[in-house]
Amino acid sequence: MTFMSIGGFPSFVEDMKVFERERLNGHYGVCAFVIGNTLSGIPFVLLVSLIPGTIAYYLAGLQNGCKQVVYFLSVLLSCVMLVESLMMIIAAIVPNYLLGIMTGSAIQGLMILLAGFFKLPSDIPRPLWKYPLHYMAFHRYAFQGLFKNEFQGLKFATKNNNIIVTGEEILRDTFEVDNSYSKWLDLLVLVGMLVLYRVLFLVIIKGTEKVKPFVASFKLVSPKKTIHVMENPNATPPTHGHYLV
């Protein structure tokens, strides 16, 4: 669902075009646009997260507890809003449809690969890929939070029922999840990253407004043109009393 949210990039570009036109007319400021854009998108994103998330949750046979369901939907909602915030940042920098979608897909793909699901954290190369990219990917905190939400508190028996394996042991040994802190902290990190992305979006728009007049001043200054006048050697020189027009 987070990767599919990239498809909304063209609408984000159109929103930026409308904002630039209305901003020039003095209808509202940058802060009002960012806050309004965030609040107006919440109902739609909430429905997109709630309906498919609820269907998928019970079809997969996950825990039936109310807290687990609410946590699952909260993480999904935060992730979808995070991707929308990321694409709004890209729309503010790259107004081209194709290039923006390619940029967003590349960033999303890199985050997914380094989040710790396809490749365990211990197998990720430390220079650059793990430090800092692994910890910058919001998917890492979403995966860890959802793993804890499902496995913590459960117990599993072996075939002979001789050994009991706890969910915490599976998290530690199989998924390499850090059990030293609560799953709610992972959700809090996602919410914090969401706020950070929106603030970064605000800063980029503000910075663009400051830079555009500076760049336009260079475009208005045209280089001096030199006019070359060539004499025609075959022309008849003017005589006294005659003038060439």
PDB file of C-alpha atoms in Angstrom:
ATOM      1  CA  MET A   1       0.000   0.000   0.000  1.00  0.00           C
ATOM      2  CA  THR A   2       2.845   2.394   0.719  1.00  0.00           C
ATOM      3  CA  PHE A   3       4.416   1.692  -2.662  1.00  0.00           C
ATOM      4  CA  MET A   4       1.078   2.180  -4.429  1.00  0.00           C
ATOM      5  CA  SER A   5       0.789   5.627  -2.850  1.00  0.00           C
ATOM      6  CA  ILE A   6       3.471   6.791  -5.274  1.00  0.00           C
ATOM      7  CA  GLY A   7       0.779   6.716  -7.970  1.00  0.00           C
ATOM      8  CA  GLY A   8      -0.717   9.853  -6.441  1.00  0.00           C
ATOM      9  CA  PHE A   9       2.316  11.911  -7.429  1.00  0.00           C
ATOM     10  CA  PRO A  10       0.659  13.631 -10.447  1.00  0.00           C
ATOM     11  CA  SER A  11      -2.073  15.004  -8.175  1.00  0.00           C
ATOM     12  CA  PHE A  12       0.600  16.318  -5.802  1.00  0.00           C
ATOM     13  CA  VAL A  13       2.236  18.170  -8.697  1.00  0.00           C
ATOM     14  CA  GLU A  14      -1.120  19.706  -9.623  1.00  0.00           C
ATOM     15  CA  ASP A  15      -1.619  20.768  -5.998  1.00  0.00           C
ATOM     16  CA  MET A  16       1.745  22.524  -6.101  1.00  0.00           C
ATOM     17  CA  LYS A  17       0.794  24.357  -9.306  1.00  0.00           C
ATOM     18  CA  VAL A  18      -2.478  25.560  -7.762  1.00  0.00           C
ATOM     19  CA  PHE A  19      -0.639  26.633  -4.626  1.00  0.00           C
ATOM     20  CA  GLU A  20       1.953  28.628  -6.575  1.00  0.00           C
ATOM     21  CA  ARG A  21      -0.767  30.465  -8.521  1.00  0.00           C
ATOM     22  CA  GLU A  22      -2.859  31.234  -5.449  1.00  0.00           C
ATOM     23  CA  ARG A  23       0.227  32.144  -3.454  1.00  0.00           C
ATOM     24  CA  LEU A  24       1.132  34.771  -6.051  1.00  0.00           C
ATOM     25  CA  ASN A  25      -2.381  36.183  -5.719  1.00  0.00           C
ATOM     26  CA  GLY A  26      -1.891  36.445  -1.957  1.00  0.00           C
ATOM     27  CA  HIS A  27      -4.730  34.110  -0.947  1.00  0.00           C
ATOM     28  CA  TYR A  28      -2.812  32.261   1.783  1.00  0.00           C
ATOM     29  CA  GLY A  29       0.662  31.526   3.075  1.00  0.00           C
ATOM     30  CA  VAL A  30       2.916  28.483   3.066  1.00  0.00           C
ATOM     31  CA  CYS A  31       2.024  27.355   6.592  1.00  0.00           C
ATOM     32  CA  ALA A  32      -1.703  27.477   5.818  1.00  0.00           C
ATOM     33  CA  PHE A  33      -1.152  25.394   2.684  1.00  0.00           C
ATOM     34  CA  VAL A  34       0.888  22.692   4.462  1.00  0.00           C
ATOM     35  CA  ILE A  35      -1.558  22.436   7.374  1.00  0.00           C
ATOM     36  CA  GLY A  36      -4.604  22.461   5.074  1.00  0.00           C
ATOM     37  CA  ASN A  37      -3.057  19.893   2.740  1.00  0.00           C
ATOM     38  CA  THR A  38      -2.301  17.600   5.684  1.00  0.00           C
ATOM     39  CA  LEU A  39      -5.731  17.863   7.318  1.00  0.00           C
ATOM     40  CA  SER A  40      -7.678  17.551   4.064  1.00  0.00           C
ATOM     41  CA  GLY A  41      -5.869  14.328   3.171  1.00  0.00           C
ATOM     42  CA  ILE A  42      -6.451  12.564   6.493  1.00  0.00           C
ATOM     43  CA  PRO A  43     -10.082  11.382   5.850  1.00  0.00           C
ATOM     44  CA  PHE A  44      -9.180   9.824   2.496  1.00  0.00           C
ATOM     45  CA  VAL A  45      -5.990   8.202   3.802  1.00  0.00           C
ATOM     46  CA  LEU A  46      -7.908   6.948   6.832  1.00  0.00           C
ATOM     47  CA  LEU A  47     -10.428   5.160   4.615  1.00  0.00           C
ATOM     48  CA  VAL A  48      -7.690   3.768   2.383  1.00  0.00           C
ATOM     49  CA  SER A  49      -5.900   2.354   5.437  1.00  0.00           C
ATOM     50  CA  LEU A  50      -8.962   1.240   7.424  1.00  0.00           C
ATOM     51  CA  ILE A  51     -10.927  -0.738   4.830  1.00  0.00           C
ATOM     52  CA  PRO A  52      -8.173  -2.833   3.161  1.00  0.00           C
ATOM     53  CA  GLY A  53      -6.218  -3.073   6.431  1.00  0.00           C
ATOM     54  CA  THR A  54      -9.156  -4.538   8.344  1.00  0.00           C
ATOM     55  CA  ILE A  55      -9.914  -7.045   5.583  1.00  0.00           C
ATOM     56  CA  ALA A  56      -6.293  -8.164   5.287  1.00  0.00           C
ATOM     57  CA  TYR A  57      -5.804  -8.364   9.051  1.00  0.00           C
ATOM     58  CA  TYR A  58      -8.555 -10.903   9.693  1.00  0.00           C
ATOM     59  CA  LEU A  59      -7.962 -12.849   6.476  1.00  0.00           C
ATOM     60  CA  ALA A  60      -4.363 -13.434   7.588  1.00  0.00           C
ATOM     61  CA  GLY A  61      -5.554 -14.829  10.921  1.00  0.00           C
ATOM     62  CA  LEU A  62      -3.614 -12.403  13.105  1.00  0.00           C
ATOM     63  CA  GLN A  63      -4.386 -11.817  16.785  1.00  0.00           C
ATOM     64  CA  ASN A  64      -7.992 -10.857  17.446  1.00  0.00           C
ATOM     65  CA  GLY A  65      -7.304  -8.472  20.313  1.00  0.00           C
ATOM     66  CA  CYS A  66      -8.677  -4.954  19.963  1.00  0.00           C
ATOM     67  CA  LYS A  67      -5.320  -3.399  20.878  1.00  0.00           C
ATOM     68  CA  GLN A  68      -3.536  -5.408  18.196  1.00  0.00           C
ATOM     69  CA  VAL A  69      -6.037  -4.349  15.507  1.00  0.00           C
ATOM     70  CA  VAL A  70      -5.862  -0.672  16.475  1.00  0.00           C
ATOM     71  CA  TYR A  71      -2.062  -0.783  16.522  1.00  0.00           C
ATOM     72  CA  PHE A  72      -1.925  -2.484  13.108  1.00  0.00           C
ATOM     73  CA  LEU A  73      -4.201   0.130  11.530  1.00  0.00           C
ATOM     74  CA  SER A  74      -2.325   2.980  13.234  1.00  0.00           C
ATOM     75  CA  VAL A  75       0.988   1.801  11.802  1.00  0.00           C
ATOM     76  CA  LEU A  76      -0.540   1.385   8.346  1.00  0.00           C
ATOM     77  CA  LEU A  77      -2.090   4.866   8.479  1.00  0.00           C
ATOM     78  CA  SER A  78       1.203   6.414   9.591  1.00  0.00           C
ATOM     79  CA  CYS A  79       3.111   4.686   6.780  1.00  0.00           C
ATOM     80  CA  VAL A  80       0.683   5.792   4.056  1.00  0.00           C
ATOM     81  CA  MET A  81       0.798   9.375   5.326  1.00  0.00           C
ATOM     82  CA  LEU A  82       4.596   9.176   5.461  1.00  0.00           C
ATOM     83  CA  VAL A  83       4.766   8.167   1.802  1.00  0.00           C
ATOM     84  CA  GLU A  84       2.410  10.984   0.841  1.00  0.00           C
ATOM     85  CA  SER A  85       4.625  13.425   2.743  1.00  0.00           C
ATOM     86  CA  LEU A  86       7.681  12.047   0.965  1.00  0.00           C
ATOM     87  CA  MET A  87       6.030  12.445  -2.432  1.00  0.00           C
ATOM     88  CA  MET A  88       4.983  16.008  -1.593  1.00  0.00           C
ATOM     89  CA  ILE A  89       8.623  16.805  -0.837  1.00  0.00           C
ATOM     90  CA  ILE A  90       9.639  15.323  -4.184  1.00  0.00           C
ATOM     91  CA  ALA A  91       6.827  17.274  -5.943  1.00  0.00           C
ATOM     92  CA  ALA A  92       8.199  20.498  -4.449  1.00  0.00           C
ATOM     93  CA  ILE A  93      11.654  19.725  -5.860  1.00  0.00           C
ATOM     94  CA  VAL A  94      10.923  17.738  -9.048  1.00  0.00           C
ATOM     95  CA  PRO A  95       7.791  19.033 -10.854  1.00  0.00           C
ATOM     96  CA  ASN A  96       8.133  16.518 -13.704  1.00  0.00           C
ATOM     97  CA  TYR A  97       5.700  13.581 -13.525  1.00  0.00           C
ATOM     98  CA  LEU A  98       7.926  10.820 -14.835  1.00  0.00           C
ATOM     99  CA  LEU A  99      11.080  11.937 -13.071  1.00  0.00           C
ATOM    100  CA  GLY A 100       9.192  12.402  -9.790  1.00  0.00           C
ATOM    101  CA  ILE A 101       7.661   8.911  -9.890  1.00  0.00           C
ATOM    102  CA  MET A 102      11.062   7.408 -10.709  1.00  0.00           C
ATOM    103  CA  THR A 103      12.665   9.284  -7.814  1.00  0.00           C
ATOM    104  CA  GLY A 104       9.958   8.260  -5.355  1.00  0.00           C
ATOM    105  CA  SER A 105      10.090   4.623  -6.473  1.00  0.00           C
ATOM    106  CA  ALA A 106      13.867   4.530  -6.103  1.00  0.00           C
ATOM    107  CA  ILE A 107      13.743   5.970  -2.574  1.00  0.00           C
ATOM    108  CA  GLN A 108      10.912   3.648  -1.560  1.00  0.00           C
ATOM    109  CA  GLY A 109      12.609   0.585  -3.031  1.00  0.00           C
ATOM    110  CA  LEU A 110      15.851   1.374  -1.242  1.00  0.00           C
ATOM    111  CA  MET A 111      14.031   1.801   2.081  1.00  0.00           C
ATOM    112  CA  ILE A 112      12.144  -1.482   1.675  1.00  0.00           C
ATOM    113  CA  LEU A 113      15.289  -3.436   0.844  1.00  0.00           C
ATOM    114  CA  LEU A 114      17.138  -2.049   3.867  1.00  0.00           C
ATOM    115  CA  ALA A 115      14.258  -2.245   6.374  1.00  0.00           C
ATOM    116  CA  GLY A 116      15.248  -5.663   7.762  1.00  0.00           C
ATOM    117  CA  PHE A 117      12.572  -7.858   6.181  1.00  0.00           C
ATOM    118  CA  PHE A 118      14.134  -9.079   2.933  1.00  0.00           C
ATOM    119  CA  LYS A 119      17.582  -8.992   4.511  1.00  0.00           C
ATOM    120  CA  LEU A 120      18.084  -9.334   8.267  1.00  0.00           C
ATOM    121  CA  PRO A 121      19.783  -6.393  10.020  1.00  0.00           C
ATOM    122  CA  SER A 122      22.893  -8.469  10.789  1.00  0.00           C
ATOM    123  CA  ASP A 123      23.329  -9.243   7.069  1.00  0.00           C
ATOM    124  CA  ILE A 124      23.134  -5.633   5.915  1.00  0.00           C
ATOM    125  CA  PRO A 125      26.599  -4.151   5.180  1.00  0.00           C
ATOM    126  CA  ARG A 126      27.421  -1.654   7.895  1.00  0.00           C
ATOM    127  CA  PRO A 127      29.028   1.189   5.924  1.00  0.00           C
ATOM    128  CA  LEU A 128      26.301   3.393   4.445  1.00  0.00           C
ATOM    129  CA  TRP A 129      23.648   0.676   4.031  1.00  0.00           C
ATOM    130  CA  LYS A 130      23.087  -0.035   7.719  1.00  0.00           C
ATOM    131  CA  TYR A 131      24.496   3.178   9.164  1.00  0.00           C
ATOM    132  CA  PRO A 132      22.575   5.369   8.501  1.00  0.00           C
ATOM    133  CA  LEU A 133      20.203   4.184   5.712  1.00  0.00           C
ATOM    134  CA  HIS A 134      18.774   1.213   7.624  1.00  0.00           C
ATOM    135  CA  TYR A 135      17.769   3.483  10.507  1.00  0.00           C
ATOM    136  CA  MET A 136      16.478   6.210   8.184  1.00  0.00           C
ATOM    137  CA  ALA A 137      13.967   3.847   6.530  1.00  0.00           C
ATOM    138  CA  PHE A 138      10.572   4.197   8.185  1.00  0.00           C
ATOM    139  CA  HIS A 139       9.744   0.618   7.109  1.00  0.00           C
ATOM    140  CA  ARG A 140      12.191  -0.608   9.760  1.00  0.00           C
ATOM    141  CA  TYR A 141      10.082   0.782  12.582  1.00  0.00           C
ATOM    142  CA  ALA A 142       6.865  -0.357  10.917  1.00  0.00           C
ATOM    143  CA  PHE A 143       8.131  -3.929  10.532  1.00  0.00           C
ATOM    144  CA  GLN A 144       9.498  -4.120  14.068  1.00  0.00           C
ATOM    145  CA  GLY A 145       6.324  -2.678  15.542  1.00  0.00           C
ATOM    146  CA  LEU A 146       4.096  -5.094  13.619  1.00  0.00           C
ATOM    147  CA  PHE A 147       6.306  -8.080  14.529  1.00  0.00           C
ATOM    148  CA  LYS A 148       6.048  -7.168  18.220  1.00  0.00           C
ATOM    149  CA  ASN A 149       2.324  -6.583  17.878  1.00  0.00           C
ATOM    150  CA  GLU A 150       1.808 -10.137  16.629  1.00  0.00           C
ATOM    151  CA  PHE A 151       4.362 -12.265  18.503  1.00  0.00           C
ATOM    152  CA  GLN A 152       4.775 -10.717  21.945  1.00  0.00           C
ATOM    153  CA  GLY A 153       2.927 -12.696  24.606  1.00  0.00           C
ATOM    154  CA  LEU A 154       2.446 -15.829  22.493  1.00  0.00           C
ATOM    155  CA  LYS A 155       3.822 -19.308  23.176  1.00  0.00           C
ATOM    156  CA  PHE A 156       4.398 -22.083  20.644  1.00  0.00           C
ATOM    157  CA  ALA A 157       4.876 -25.792  21.352  1.00  0.00           C
ATOM    158  CA  THR A 158       7.146 -28.072  19.360  1.00  0.00           C
ATOM    159  CA  LYS A 159       5.916 -31.259  17.661  1.00  0.00           C
ATOM    160  CA  ASN A 160       6.504 -33.373  20.749  1.00  0.00           C
ATOM    161  CA  ASN A 161       5.249 -30.627  23.076  1.00  0.00           C
ATOM    162  CA  ASN A 162       8.484 -30.939  25.014  1.00  0.00           C
ATOM    163  CA  ILE A 163       9.755 -27.420  24.403  1.00  0.00           C
ATOM    164  CA  ILE A 164       7.808 -24.199  24.597  1.00  0.00           C
ATOM    165  CA  VAL A 165       9.051 -21.380  22.397  1.00  0.00           C
ATOM    166  CA  THR A 166       7.927 -17.855  23.271  1.00  0.00           C
ATOM    167  CA  GLY A 167       7.117 -15.126  20.797  1.00  0.00           C
ATOM    168  CA  GLU A 168       9.912 -12.997  22.255  1.00  0.00           C
ATOM    169  CA  GLU A 169      12.449 -15.719  21.392  1.00  0.00           C
ATOM    170  CA  ILE A 170      11.162 -15.858  17.816  1.00  0.00           C
ATOM    171  CA  LEU A 171      11.447 -12.087  17.542  1.00  0.00           C
ATOM    172  CA  ARG A 172      14.995 -12.142  18.870  1.00  0.00           C
ATOM    173  CA  ASP A 173      16.359 -15.199  17.045  1.00  0.00           C
ATOM    174  CA  THR A 174      14.407 -15.263  13.772  1.00  0.00           C
ATOM    175  CA  PHE A 175      13.568 -11.653  12.933  1.00  0.00           C
ATOM    176  CA  GLU A 176      16.327  -9.966  14.991  1.00  0.00           C
ATOM    177  CA  VAL A 177      13.837  -7.569  16.543  1.00  0.00           C
ATOM    178  CA  ASP A 178      14.950  -5.448  19.477  1.00  0.00           C
ATOM    179  CA  ASN A 179      12.675  -6.330  22.415  1.00  0.00           C
ATOM    180  CA  SER A 180      14.272  -3.824  24.782  1.00  0.00           C
ATOM    181  CA  TYR A 181      11.605  -1.201  24.084  1.00  0.00           C
ATOM    182  CA  SER A 182       7.847  -1.171  23.535  1.00  0.00           C
ATOM    183  CA  LYS A 183       6.097  -1.441  20.184  1.00  0.00           C
ATOM    184  CA  TRP A 184       4.448   1.903  20.927  1.00  0.00           C
ATOM    185  CA  LEU A 185       7.848   3.540  20.687  1.00  0.00           C
ATOM    186  CA  ASP A 186       8.113   2.293  17.095  1.00  0.00           C
ATOM    187  CA  LEU A 187       4.757   3.930  16.371  1.00  0.00           C
ATOM    188  CA  LEU A 188       5.947   7.108  18.057  1.00  0.00           C
ATOM    189  CA  VAL A 189       9.016   7.140  15.808  1.00  0.00           C
ATOM    190  CA  LEU A 190       6.763   6.844  12.751  1.00  0.00           C
ATOM    191  CA  VAL A 191       4.633   9.772  13.925  1.00  0.00           C
ATOM    192  CA  GLY A 192       7.793  11.792  14.609  1.00  0.00           C
ATOM    193  CA  MET A 193       9.102  11.053  11.098  1.00  0.00           C
ATOM    194  CA  LEU A 194       5.731  12.121   9.690  1.00  0.00           C
ATOM    195  CA  VAL A 195       6.002  15.480  11.455  1.00  0.00           C
ATOM    196  CA  LEU A 196       9.618  15.804  10.312  1.00  0.00           C
ATOM    197  CA  TYR A 197       8.677  15.157   6.669  1.00  0.00           C
ATOM    198  CA  ARG A 198       5.937  17.776   6.786  1.00  0.00           C
ATOM    199  CA  VAL A 199       8.259  20.325   8.376  1.00  0.00           C
ATOM    200  CA  LEU A 200      10.859  19.546   5.723  1.00  0.00           C
ATOM    201  CA  PHE A 201       8.174  20.076   3.068  1.00  0.00           C
ATOM    202  CA  LEU A 202       7.416  23.465   4.599  1.00  0.00           C
ATOM    203  CA  VAL A 203      11.101  24.437   4.688  1.00  0.00           C
ATOM    204  CA  ILE A 204      11.614  23.425   1.042  1.00  0.00           C
ATOM    205  CA  ILE A 205       8.662  25.537  -0.132  1.00  0.00           C
ATOM    206  CA  LYS A 206       9.887  28.487   1.919  1.00  0.00           C
ATOM    207  CA  GLY A 207      13.389  28.066   0.537  1.00  0.00           C
ATOM    208  CA  THR A 208      12.083  27.815  -3.022  1.00  0.00           C
ATOM    209  CA  GLU A 209      10.260  31.121  -2.624  1.00  0.00           C
ATOM    210  CA  LYS A 210      13.505  32.765  -1.512  1.00  0.00           C
ATOM    211  CA  VAL A 211      15.594  31.248  -4.302  1.00  0.00           C
ATOM    212  CA  LYS A 212      13.214  31.798  -7.244  1.00  0.00           C
ATOM    213  CA  PRO A 213      13.567  35.626  -7.383  1.00  0.00           C
ATOM    214  CA  PHE A 214      17.332  35.268  -7.130  1.00  0.00           C
ATOM    215  CA  VAL A 215      17.416  32.831 -10.050  1.00  0.00           C
ATOM    216  CA  ALA A 216      14.961  34.942 -12.077  1.00  0.00           C
ATOM    217  CA  SER A 217      17.204  37.995 -11.710  1.00  0.00           C
ATOM    218  CA  PHE A 218      19.939  36.174 -13.612  1.00  0.00           C
ATOM    219  CA  LYS A 219      17.543  35.191 -16.383  1.00  0.00           C
ATOM    220  CA  LEU A 220      16.406  38.813 -16.865  1.00  0.00           C
ATOM    221  CA  VAL A 221      19.947  40.070 -17.419  1.00  0.00           C
ATOM    222  CA  SER A 222      20.606  39.450 -21.105  1.00  0.00           C
ATOM    223  CA  PRO A 223      24.122  39.549 -22.493  1.00  0.00           C
ATOM    224  CA  LYS A 224      25.157  42.576 -24.549  1.00  0.00           C
ATOM    225  CA  LYS A 225      24.617  42.080 -28.241  1.00  0.00           C
ATOM    226  CA  THR A 226      27.240  43.218 -30.712  1.00  0.00           C
ATOM    227  CA  ILE A 227      25.971  44.398 -34.104  1.00  0.00           C
ATOM    228  CA  HIS A 228      28.310  43.782 -36.993  1.00  0.00           C
ATOM    229  CA  VAL A 229      27.887  45.998 -40.074  1.00  0.00           C
ATOM    230  CA  MET A 230      29.349  44.591 -43.266  1.00  0.00           C
ATOM    231  CA  GLU A 231      30.115  46.809 -46.256  1.00  0.00           C
ATOM    232  CA  ASN A 232      29.069  45.588 -49.665  1.00  0.00           C
ATOM    233  CA  PRO A 233      32.134  45.936 -51.951  1.00  0.00           C
ATOM    234  CA  ASN A 234      29.951  45.890 -55.080  1.00  0.00           C
ATOM    235  CA  ALA A 235      27.809  48.825 -53.999  1.00  0.00           C
ATOM    236  CA  THR A 236      28.115  52.098 -55.989  1.00  0.00           C
ATOM    237  CA  PRO A 237      29.448  54.918 -53.818  1.00  0.00           C
ATOM    238  CA  PRO A 238      27.035  57.860 -53.468  1.00  0.00           C
ATOM    239  CA  THR A 239      27.765  60.934 -55.535  1.00  0.00           C
ATOM    240  CA  HIS A 240      27.293  64.589 -54.581  1.00  0.00           C
ATOM    241  CA  GLY A 241      23.625  65.389 -54.034  1.00  0.00           C
ATOM    242  CA  HIS A 242      22.521  61.731 -53.858  1.00  0.00           C
ATOM    243  CA  TYR A 243      21.867  59.853 -50.670  1.00  0.00           C
ATOM    244  CA  LEU A 244      21.321  56.215 -50.074  1.00  0.00           C
ATOM    245  CA  VAL A 245      18.198  55.406 -48.071  1.00  0.00           C
TER     246      VAL A 245
END
